[in-house]
Amino acid sequence: MPGFFPLGRPARMAVMASGRGTNLEALLSAFLPGNPLGEVVLVLSDNPEAYALKRAERWGVEAVALPWRGRRAFEGEALALLEARRIDLVLLAGFMRLLSPGFVEAWYGRLLNIHPSLLPDYPGLHVHRRVLEAGEKETGSTVHFVDQGMDTGPIVLQGRVPILPGDTPEILERRVLFLEHRLYPKAVRLVLLGLAFPPPGEGELASWFLSLPPRERPLYVRVYALLQAWGKETLIPLAFQGRGGEWGRGAFLAAHLLAVVDTDHPALRQEVFTLPEEVRLRVEKALSRVESSP
Ligand code: GRF
């Protein structure tokens, strides 16, 4: 499996946040102690005043402020703490600093961020204002692996919301935030289950992934992971070309449904019933593992 997960034990997670921490709150309530997939055990902030730290304390989770005295000092302390607490996955949630290439490289594949736009569109700051000024009809949020660029890493999961006439940046921010509170925990579940990872950079399928638009790659990653988990790896290249038979169809149906956030696809759910029983059972199991995770 070209990734770090699944671990076969509950993952130990750290969240890094600079501000109010509503996404942190959603992650804390989704990954409580005893969750077999993983638990948030550490919250780090570069800002001692961050409300996120108070939220962590309220949940009884270790909260550490590392006041910003430059990137080198902050990252040195942060890396040491992540190691000391045996952290498996780091979640940036409203963390307002850019991490250095060394940090990002050390954690590549185990470092996620959430950004309030449909990446690769609108990276950076003041997203909602820019989206409105451009006259977009739809926006959303993206959970992605962090790479060395700003908001450029491989996408894990995206959610969409419509833009309505009369929307202001504030209204849009609130709508996107509500979405994010379900999107981020779901994306983390996909990562922990081994259903999302950065597409392979080498090997037979690397150029296939590169030929896809960034937003389509996560679907194929999930198909890849599912077929591998089902012991059907030889079908992967065929399935990618639409020649994977019923297993390929089952994997694509499951891969689509696994990414559903705030919407549903009743037509696809119905189609699952038309699969041969052996395939259908695997699809249903994959879906229930993500959808009914605590
Ligand atoms: C979220 O919109 C997130 O996408 C962005 O920063 C905001 C953080 O909000 N990276 P909160 O601190 O989680 O409430």
mmCIF file of C-alpha atoms and ligand atoms in Angstrom:
data_model
loop_
_atom_site.group_PDB
_atom_site.id
_atom_site.type_symbol
_atom_site.label_atom_id
_atom_site.label_comp_id
_atom_site.label_asym_id
_atom_site.label_seq_id
_atom_site.Cartn_x
_atom_site.Cartn_y
_atom_site.Cartn_z
ATOM 1 C CA MET A 1 0.000 0.000 0.000
ATOM 2 C CA PRO A 2 1.621 3.290 -1.032
ATOM 3 C CA GLY A 3 0.910 5.119 2.211
ATOM 4 C CA PHE A 4 1.255 5.006 5.981
ATOM 5 C CA PHE A 5 -2.299 3.857 6.755
ATOM 6 C CA PRO A 6 -4.153 1.800 7.874
ATOM 7 C CA LEU A 7 -2.079 1.335 11.006
ATOM 8 C CA GLY A 8 -3.935 -1.597 12.543
ATOM 9 C CA ARG A 9 -4.295 0.374 15.790
ATOM 10 C CA PRO A 10 -5.900 3.699 16.731
ATOM 11 C CA ALA A 11 -3.905 6.591 15.272
ATOM 12 C CA ARG A 12 -2.567 9.334 17.518
ATOM 13 C CA MET A 13 -3.368 12.694 15.981
ATOM 14 C CA ALA A 14 -2.234 16.273 16.559
ATOM 15 C CA VAL A 15 -4.116 19.363 15.397
ATOM 16 C CA MET A 16 -2.317 22.651 14.710
ATOM 17 C CA ALA A 17 -4.506 25.759 14.864
ATOM 18 C CA SER A 18 -3.897 29.502 15.106
ATOM 19 C CA GLY A 19 -7.370 30.854 15.825
ATOM 20 C CA ARG A 20 -10.938 30.162 16.863
ATOM 21 C CA GLY A 21 -10.754 26.412 16.184
ATOM 22 C CA THR A 22 -14.226 25.394 15.027
ATOM 23 C CA ASN A 23 -12.685 22.730 12.796
ATOM 24 C CA LEU A 24 -10.633 21.567 15.745
ATOM 25 C CA GLU A 25 -13.873 21.223 17.711
ATOM 26 C CA ALA A 26 -15.357 19.057 14.949
ATOM 27 C CA LEU A 27 -12.240 16.868 14.922
ATOM 28 C CA LEU A 28 -12.190 16.536 18.709
ATOM 29 C CA SER A 29 -15.797 15.396 18.794
ATOM 30 C CA ALA A 30 -15.265 12.969 15.895
ATOM 31 C CA PHE A 31 -12.098 11.376 17.291
ATOM 32 C CA LEU A 32 -12.699 10.827 20.976
ATOM 33 C CA PRO A 33 -10.722 8.426 23.139
ATOM 34 C CA GLY A 34 -11.834 4.905 22.365
ATOM 35 C CA ASN A 35 -12.463 5.578 18.681
ATOM 36 C CA PRO A 36 -10.857 2.543 17.023
ATOM 37 C CA LEU A 37 -9.624 4.644 14.097
ATOM 38 C CA GLY A 38 -7.859 7.332 16.048
ATOM 39 C CA GLU A 39 -7.826 9.989 18.708
ATOM 40 C CA VAL A 40 -6.764 13.646 18.852
ATOM 41 C CA VAL A 41 -4.170 13.682 21.635
ATOM 42 C CA LEU A 42 -2.401 17.006 21.109
ATOM 43 C CA VAL A 43 -3.307 20.538 20.042
ATOM 44 C CA LEU A 44 -0.536 22.944 19.086
ATOM 45 C CA SER A 45 -0.778 26.639 18.417
ATOM 46 C CA ASP A 46 1.650 29.341 17.342
ATOM 47 C CA ASN A 47 -0.696 31.824 19.058
ATOM 48 C CA PRO A 48 -1.024 31.670 22.861
ATOM 49 C CA GLU A 49 -4.326 33.597 22.621
ATOM 50 C CA ALA A 50 -5.911 31.127 20.211
ATOM 51 C CA TYR A 51 -9.390 30.084 21.297
ATOM 52 C CA ALA A 52 -8.488 26.671 19.879
ATOM 53 C CA LEU A 53 -6.299 26.072 22.946
ATOM 54 C CA LYS A 54 -9.259 26.669 25.275
ATOM 55 C CA ARG A 55 -11.390 24.245 23.295
ATOM 56 C CA ALA A 56 -8.702 21.575 23.645
ATOM 57 C CA GLU A 57 -8.512 22.136 27.379
ATOM 58 C CA ARG A 58 -12.280 21.809 27.668
ATOM 59 C CA TRP A 59 -12.029 18.401 26.012
ATOM 60 C CA GLY A 60 -9.208 17.422 28.331
ATOM 61 C CA VAL A 61 -6.717 17.244 25.477
ATOM 62 C CA GLU A 62 -3.144 18.428 25.873
ATOM 63 C CA ALA A 63 -2.909 21.992 24.553
ATOM 64 C CA VAL A 64 0.476 23.547 23.904
ATOM 65 C CA ALA A 65 1.256 27.111 22.837
ATOM 66 C CA LEU A 66 4.551 27.561 21.056
ATOM 67 C CA PRO A 67 4.641 31.364 20.665
ATOM 68 C CA TRP A 68 6.025 32.351 17.288
ATOM 69 C CA ARG A 69 9.682 33.359 17.521
ATOM 70 C CA GLY A 70 10.479 32.532 13.921
ATOM 71 C CA ARG A 71 9.962 29.455 11.833
ATOM 72 C CA ARG A 72 13.092 27.571 12.773
ATOM 73 C CA ALA A 73 12.440 27.790 16.522
ATOM 74 C CA PHE A 74 8.747 26.956 16.182
ATOM 75 C CA GLU A 75 9.292 23.978 13.919
ATOM 76 C CA GLY A 76 12.133 22.599 16.020
ATOM 77 C CA GLU A 77 9.915 22.556 19.103
ATOM 78 C CA ALA A 78 6.883 21.309 17.204
ATOM 79 C CA LEU A 79 8.783 18.423 15.589
ATOM 80 C CA ALA A 80 10.219 17.374 18.949
ATOM 81 C CA LEU A 81 6.778 17.394 20.543
ATOM 82 C CA LEU A 82 5.196 15.421 17.692
ATOM 83 C CA GLU A 83 7.874 12.818 18.109
ATOM 84 C CA ALA A 84 7.641 12.740 21.914
ATOM 85 C CA ARG A 85 3.872 12.207 21.733
ATOM 86 C CA ARG A 86 4.279 9.508 19.037
ATOM 87 C CA ILE A 87 1.963 11.330 16.632
ATOM 88 C CA ASP A 88 0.895 9.475 13.467
ATOM 89 C CA LEU A 89 -1.085 12.182 11.655
ATOM 90 C CA VAL A 90 -0.980 15.990 11.843
ATOM 91 C CA LEU A 91 -4.059 18.040 10.956
ATOM 92 C CA LEU A 92 -3.729 21.741 10.163
ATOM 93 C CA ALA A 93 -6.995 23.501 10.978
ATOM 94 C CA GLY A 94 -6.808 27.249 10.504
ATOM 95 C CA PHE A 95 -3.049 27.172 11.049
ATOM 96 C CA MET A 96 -1.884 30.474 9.587
ATOM 97 C CA ARG A 97 1.846 29.840 9.106
ATOM 98 C CA LEU A 98 3.631 28.330 6.128
ATOM 99 C CA LEU A 99 5.700 25.299 7.103
ATOM 100 C CA SER A 100 9.224 24.891 5.756
ATOM 101 C CA PRO A 101 10.061 22.329 3.026
ATOM 102 C CA GLY A 102 11.979 20.259 5.600
ATOM 103 C CA PHE A 103 8.961 19.957 7.910
ATOM 104 C CA VAL A 104 6.602 19.192 5.055
ATOM 105 C CA GLU A 105 8.915 16.583 3.594
ATOM 106 C CA ALA A 106 9.350 14.827 6.932
ATOM 107 C CA TRP A 107 5.558 14.568 7.317
ATOM 108 C CA TYR A 108 4.519 14.133 3.672
ATOM 109 C CA GLY A 109 1.528 11.768 3.488
ATOM 110 C CA ARG A 110 0.810 12.292 7.212
ATOM 111 C CA LEU A 111 0.088 16.033 7.170
ATOM 112 C CA LEU A 112 -3.320 17.382 6.129
ATOM 113 C CA ASN A 113 -4.769 20.861 5.702
ATOM 114 C CA ILE A 114 -8.255 22.213 5.090
ATOM 115 C CA HIS A 115 -8.724 25.146 2.736
ATOM 116 C CA PRO A 116 -12.045 26.914 2.134
ATOM 117 C CA SER A 117 -12.181 26.697 -1.675
ATOM 118 C CA LEU A 118 -12.420 24.114 -4.405
ATOM 119 C CA LEU A 119 -8.677 23.739 -4.943
ATOM 120 C CA PRO A 120 -6.758 24.114 -7.179
ATOM 121 C CA ASP A 121 -8.929 27.236 -7.571
ATOM 122 C CA TYR A 122 -8.483 30.082 -5.079
ATOM 123 C CA PRO A 123 -5.468 29.099 -2.984
ATOM 124 C CA GLY A 124 -4.259 31.657 -0.424
ATOM 125 C CA LEU A 125 -6.147 34.268 1.585
ATOM 126 C CA HIS A 126 -9.457 36.198 1.293
ATOM 127 C CA VAL A 127 -10.982 33.312 -0.583
ATOM 128 C CA HIS A 128 -14.679 34.092 -0.147
ATOM 129 C CA ARG A 129 -14.311 37.696 -1.316
ATOM 130 C CA ARG A 130 -12.370 36.597 -4.385
ATOM 131 C CA VAL A 131 -14.861 33.834 -5.185
ATOM 132 C CA LEU A 132 -17.759 36.332 -5.028
ATOM 133 C CA GLU A 133 -15.919 38.933 -7.086
ATOM 134 C CA ALA A 134 -15.311 36.336 -9.778
ATOM 135 C CA GLY A 135 -19.049 35.618 -10.011
ATOM 136 C CA GLU A 136 -18.723 31.906 -9.192
ATOM 137 C CA LYS A 137 -21.944 29.928 -8.754
ATOM 138 C CA GLU A 138 -20.453 27.305 -6.482
ATOM 139 C CA THR A 139 -17.684 27.045 -3.933
ATOM 140 C CA GLY A 140 -16.652 24.590 -1.229
ATOM 141 C CA SER A 141 -13.751 23.303 0.739
ATOM 142 C CA THR A 142 -10.822 20.959 0.206
ATOM 143 C CA VAL A 143 -8.887 18.673 2.524
ATOM 144 C CA HIS A 144 -5.482 17.959 1.046
ATOM 145 C CA PHE A 145 -2.080 16.534 1.870
ATOM 146 C CA VAL A 146 0.369 19.358 2.474
ATOM 147 C CA ASP A 147 3.240 19.624 0.023
ATOM 148 C CA GLN A 148 5.806 22.367 -0.442
ATOM 149 C CA GLY A 149 3.472 24.755 -2.273
ATOM 150 C CA MET A 150 0.720 26.893 -0.777
ATOM 151 C CA ASP A 151 -2.548 24.900 -0.882
ATOM 152 C CA THR A 152 -1.221 22.746 -3.732
ATOM 153 C CA GLY A 153 -0.872 19.205 -2.322
ATOM 154 C CA PRO A 154 -2.822 16.103 -3.412
ATOM 155 C CA ILE A 155 -6.534 16.355 -2.689
ATOM 156 C CA VAL A 156 -8.177 13.954 -0.218
ATOM 157 C CA LEU A 157 -11.779 15.141 -0.326
ATOM 158 C CA GLN A 158 -13.835 18.109 -1.470
ATOM 159 C CA GLY A 159 -17.298 19.320 -0.547
ATOM 160 C CA ARG A 160 -19.411 21.836 -2.438
ATOM 161 C CA VAL A 161 -21.958 24.484 -1.544
ATOM 162 C CA PRO A 162 -23.930 26.749 -3.879
ATOM 163 C CA ILE A 163 -23.443 30.502 -3.945
ATOM 164 C CA LEU A 164 -26.741 32.342 -3.636
ATOM 165 C CA PRO A 165 -27.690 35.794 -4.889
ATOM 166 C CA GLY A 166 -27.020 38.328 -2.128
ATOM 167 C CA ASP A 167 -24.269 36.283 -0.472
ATOM 168 C CA THR A 168 -21.554 38.237 1.328
ATOM 169 C CA PRO A 169 -18.092 36.920 2.221
ATOM 170 C CA GLU A 170 -19.354 36.495 5.810
ATOM 171 C CA ILE A 171 -22.404 34.446 4.793
ATOM 172 C CA LEU A 172 -20.286 32.319 2.515
ATOM 173 C CA GLU A 173 -17.674 31.778 5.187
ATOM 174 C CA ARG A 174 -20.330 30.478 7.571
ATOM 175 C CA ARG A 175 -21.853 28.175 4.953
ATOM 176 C CA VAL A 176 -18.447 26.744 4.046
ATOM 177 C CA LEU A 177 -17.503 26.320 7.717
ATOM 178 C CA PHE A 178 -20.624 24.206 8.381
ATOM 179 C CA LEU A 179 -19.601 22.025 5.482
ATOM 180 C CA GLU A 180 -16.029 21.781 6.749
ATOM 181 C CA HIS A 181 -17.146 20.424 10.104
ATOM 182 C CA ARG A 182 -18.292 17.224 8.403
ATOM 183 C CA LEU A 183 -15.794 17.275 5.551
ATOM 184 C CA TYR A 184 -12.636 17.263 7.667
ATOM 185 C CA PRO A 185 -13.549 14.298 9.930
ATOM 186 C CA LYS A 186 -14.662 12.318 6.900
ATOM 187 C CA ALA A 187 -11.426 13.050 5.046
ATOM 188 C CA VAL A 188 -9.450 11.953 8.101
ATOM 189 C CA ARG A 189 -11.417 8.697 8.221
ATOM 190 C CA LEU A 190 -10.571 8.038 4.558
ATOM 191 C CA VAL A 191 -6.877 8.628 5.260
ATOM 192 C CA LEU A 192 -6.845 6.448 8.390
ATOM 193 C CA LEU A 193 -8.598 3.632 6.543
ATOM 194 C CA GLY A 194 -5.972 3.745 3.787
ATOM 195 C CA LEU A 195 -8.501 4.978 1.216
ATOM 196 C CA ALA A 196 -6.690 8.259 0.544
ATOM 197 C CA PHE A 197 -2.988 8.827 -0.008
ATOM 198 C CA PRO A 198 -0.839 10.907 -2.346
ATOM 199 C CA PRO A 199 -0.966 9.251 -5.795
ATOM 200 C CA PRO A 200 2.147 7.176 -6.526
ATOM 201 C CA GLY A 201 4.912 9.355 -8.010
ATOM 202 C CA GLU A 202 6.637 6.432 -9.695
ATOM 203 C CA GLY A 203 5.753 3.078 -11.174
ATOM 204 C CA GLU A 204 3.346 1.991 -13.852
ATOM 205 C CA LEU A 205 0.438 4.172 -12.784
ATOM 206 C CA ALA A 206 2.323 7.382 -11.949
ATOM 207 C CA SER A 207 1.880 8.877 -15.409
ATOM 208 C CA TRP A 208 -1.778 7.863 -15.410
ATOM 209 C CA PHE A 209 -2.347 9.875 -12.245
ATOM 210 C CA LEU A 210 -0.377 12.818 -13.604
ATOM 211 C CA SER A 211 -2.542 12.871 -16.720
ATOM 212 C CA LEU A 212 -5.675 13.364 -14.610
ATOM 213 C CA PRO A 213 -6.858 16.784 -13.434
ATOM 214 C CA PRO A 214 -5.990 17.186 -9.707
ATOM 215 C CA ARG A 215 -9.634 16.985 -8.632
ATOM 216 C CA GLU A 216 -10.145 13.601 -10.315
ATOM 217 C CA ARG A 217 -7.091 11.912 -8.825
ATOM 218 C CA PRO A 218 -8.602 11.118 -5.389
ATOM 219 C CA LEU A 219 -11.370 9.034 -6.997
ATOM 220 C CA TYR A 220 -8.768 6.864 -8.727
ATOM 221 C CA VAL A 221 -6.733 6.648 -5.521
ATOM 222 C CA ARG A 222 -9.801 5.232 -3.763
ATOM 223 C CA VAL A 223 -10.423 2.746 -6.590
ATOM 224 C CA TYR A 224 -6.773 1.701 -6.364
ATOM 225 C CA ALA A 225 -6.980 1.253 -2.574
ATOM 226 C CA LEU A 226 -10.260 -0.657 -2.700
ATOM 227 C CA LEU A 227 -9.152 -3.103 -5.389
ATOM 228 C CA GLN A 228 -5.921 -3.662 -3.527
ATOM 229 C CA ALA A 229 -7.799 -4.277 -0.252
ATOM 230 C CA TRP A 230 -10.066 -6.721 -2.096
ATOM 231 C CA GLY A 231 -7.069 -8.680 -3.414
ATOM 232 C CA LYS A 232 -7.769 -7.563 -6.981
ATOM 233 C CA GLU A 233 -4.641 -5.509 -7.628
ATOM 234 C CA THR A 234 -4.104 -7.050 -11.045
ATOM 235 C CA LEU A 235 -7.358 -5.416 -12.103
ATOM 236 C CA ILE A 236 -6.233 -1.900 -11.163
ATOM 237 C CA PRO A 237 -4.773 -0.815 -14.542
ATOM 238 C CA LEU A 238 -7.716 -2.388 -16.363
ATOM 239 C CA ALA A 239 -10.268 -0.795 -14.062
ATOM 240 C CA PHE A 240 -8.665 2.609 -14.657
ATOM 241 C CA GLN A 241 -9.413 2.156 -18.353
ATOM 242 C CA GLY A 242 -12.977 1.055 -17.719
ATOM 243 C CA ARG A 243 -12.185 -2.620 -18.349
ATOM 244 C CA GLY A 244 -12.242 -3.926 -14.780
ATOM 245 C CA GLY A 245 -15.522 -5.820 -15.068
ATOM 246 C CA GLU A 246 -17.894 -6.006 -12.109
ATOM 247 C CA TRP A 247 -15.073 -5.551 -9.565
ATOM 248 C CA GLY A 248 -14.028 -2.384 -11.363
ATOM 249 C CA ARG A 249 -17.603 -1.131 -11.439
ATOM 250 C CA GLY A 250 -18.037 -1.946 -7.752
ATOM 251 C CA ALA A 251 -14.834 -0.093 -6.907
ATOM 252 C CA PHE A 252 -15.874 3.020 -8.830
ATOM 253 C CA LEU A 253 -19.344 3.013 -7.266
ATOM 254 C CA ALA A 254 -17.866 2.650 -3.789
ATOM 255 C CA ALA A 255 -15.203 5.272 -4.511
ATOM 256 C CA HIS A 256 -17.882 7.765 -5.540
ATOM 257 C CA LEU A 257 -20.139 7.058 -2.589
ATOM 258 C CA LEU A 258 -17.252 7.206 -0.109
ATOM 259 C CA ALA A 259 -16.731 10.854 -1.066
ATOM 260 C CA VAL A 260 -20.297 11.972 -0.464
ATOM 261 C CA VAL A 261 -20.519 14.856 2.028
ATOM 262 C CA ASP A 262 -23.816 16.649 2.606
ATOM 263 C CA THR A 263 -25.350 15.248 -0.581
ATOM 264 C CA ASP A 264 -26.339 11.793 -1.625
ATOM 265 C CA HIS A 265 -26.496 9.807 -4.830
ATOM 266 C CA PRO A 266 -29.601 7.644 -4.542
ATOM 267 C CA ALA A 267 -29.116 6.520 -8.142
ATOM 268 C CA LEU A 268 -25.673 5.162 -7.369
ATOM 269 C CA ARG A 269 -26.847 3.564 -4.131
ATOM 270 C CA GLN A 270 -29.542 1.794 -6.101
ATOM 271 C CA GLU A 271 -26.991 0.611 -8.639
ATOM 272 C CA VAL A 272 -25.004 -1.087 -5.886
ATOM 273 C CA PHE A 273 -27.901 -3.570 -5.613
ATOM 274 C CA THR A 274 -27.363 -4.600 -9.238
ATOM 275 C CA LEU A 275 -23.801 -5.801 -8.544
ATOM 276 C CA PRO A 276 -23.068 -9.497 -8.123
ATOM 277 C CA GLU A 277 -23.493 -10.394 -4.465
ATOM 278 C CA GLU A 278 -19.786 -10.963 -3.801
ATOM 279 C CA VAL A 279 -18.925 -7.491 -5.100
ATOM 280 C CA ARG A 280 -21.961 -5.848 -3.516
ATOM 281 C CA LEU A 281 -21.015 -7.114 -0.064
ATOM 282 C CA ARG A 282 -17.516 -5.674 -0.378
ATOM 283 C CA VAL A 283 -18.876 -2.328 -1.553
ATOM 284 C CA GLU A 284 -21.383 -2.195 1.302
ATOM 285 C CA LYS A 285 -18.720 -3.082 3.843
ATOM 286 C CA ALA A 286 -16.387 -0.351 2.571
ATOM 287 C CA LEU A 287 -19.190 2.207 2.753
ATOM 288 C CA SER A 288 -20.341 1.193 6.206
ATOM 289 C CA ARG A 289 -16.809 1.393 7.582
ATOM 290 C CA VAL A 290 -16.543 5.043 6.595
ATOM 291 C CA GLU A 291 -20.152 6.110 7.054
ATOM 292 C CA SER A 292 -20.778 4.532 10.403
ATOM 293 C CA SER A 293 -17.392 5.197 11.978
ATOM 294 C CA PRO A 294 -17.999 6.909 15.303
HETATM 295 C C1 GRF B 1 -11.344 27.339 7.920
HETATM 296 O O1 GRF B 1 -12.225 27.926 7.005
HETATM 297 C C2 GRF B 1 -10.289 26.574 7.196
HETATM 298 O O2 GRF B 1 -10.685 26.100 5.941
HETATM 299 C C3 GRF B 1 -9.187 27.605 6.998
HETATM 300 O O3 GRF B 1 -9.230 28.385 8.147
HETATM 301 C C4 GRF B 1 -10.539 28.362 8.701
HETATM 302 C C5 GRF B 1 -10.349 27.957 10.134
HETATM 303 O O4 GRF B 1 -11.523 28.125 10.887
HETATM 304 N N1 GRF B 1 -7.917 26.957 6.759
HETATM 305 P P1 GRF B 1 -11.594 27.556 12.363
HETATM 306 O O5 GRF B 1 -10.457 28.160 13.155
HETATM 307 O O6 GRF B 1 -11.469 26.078 12.276
HETATM 308 O O7 GRF B 1 -12.924 27.978 12.898
#
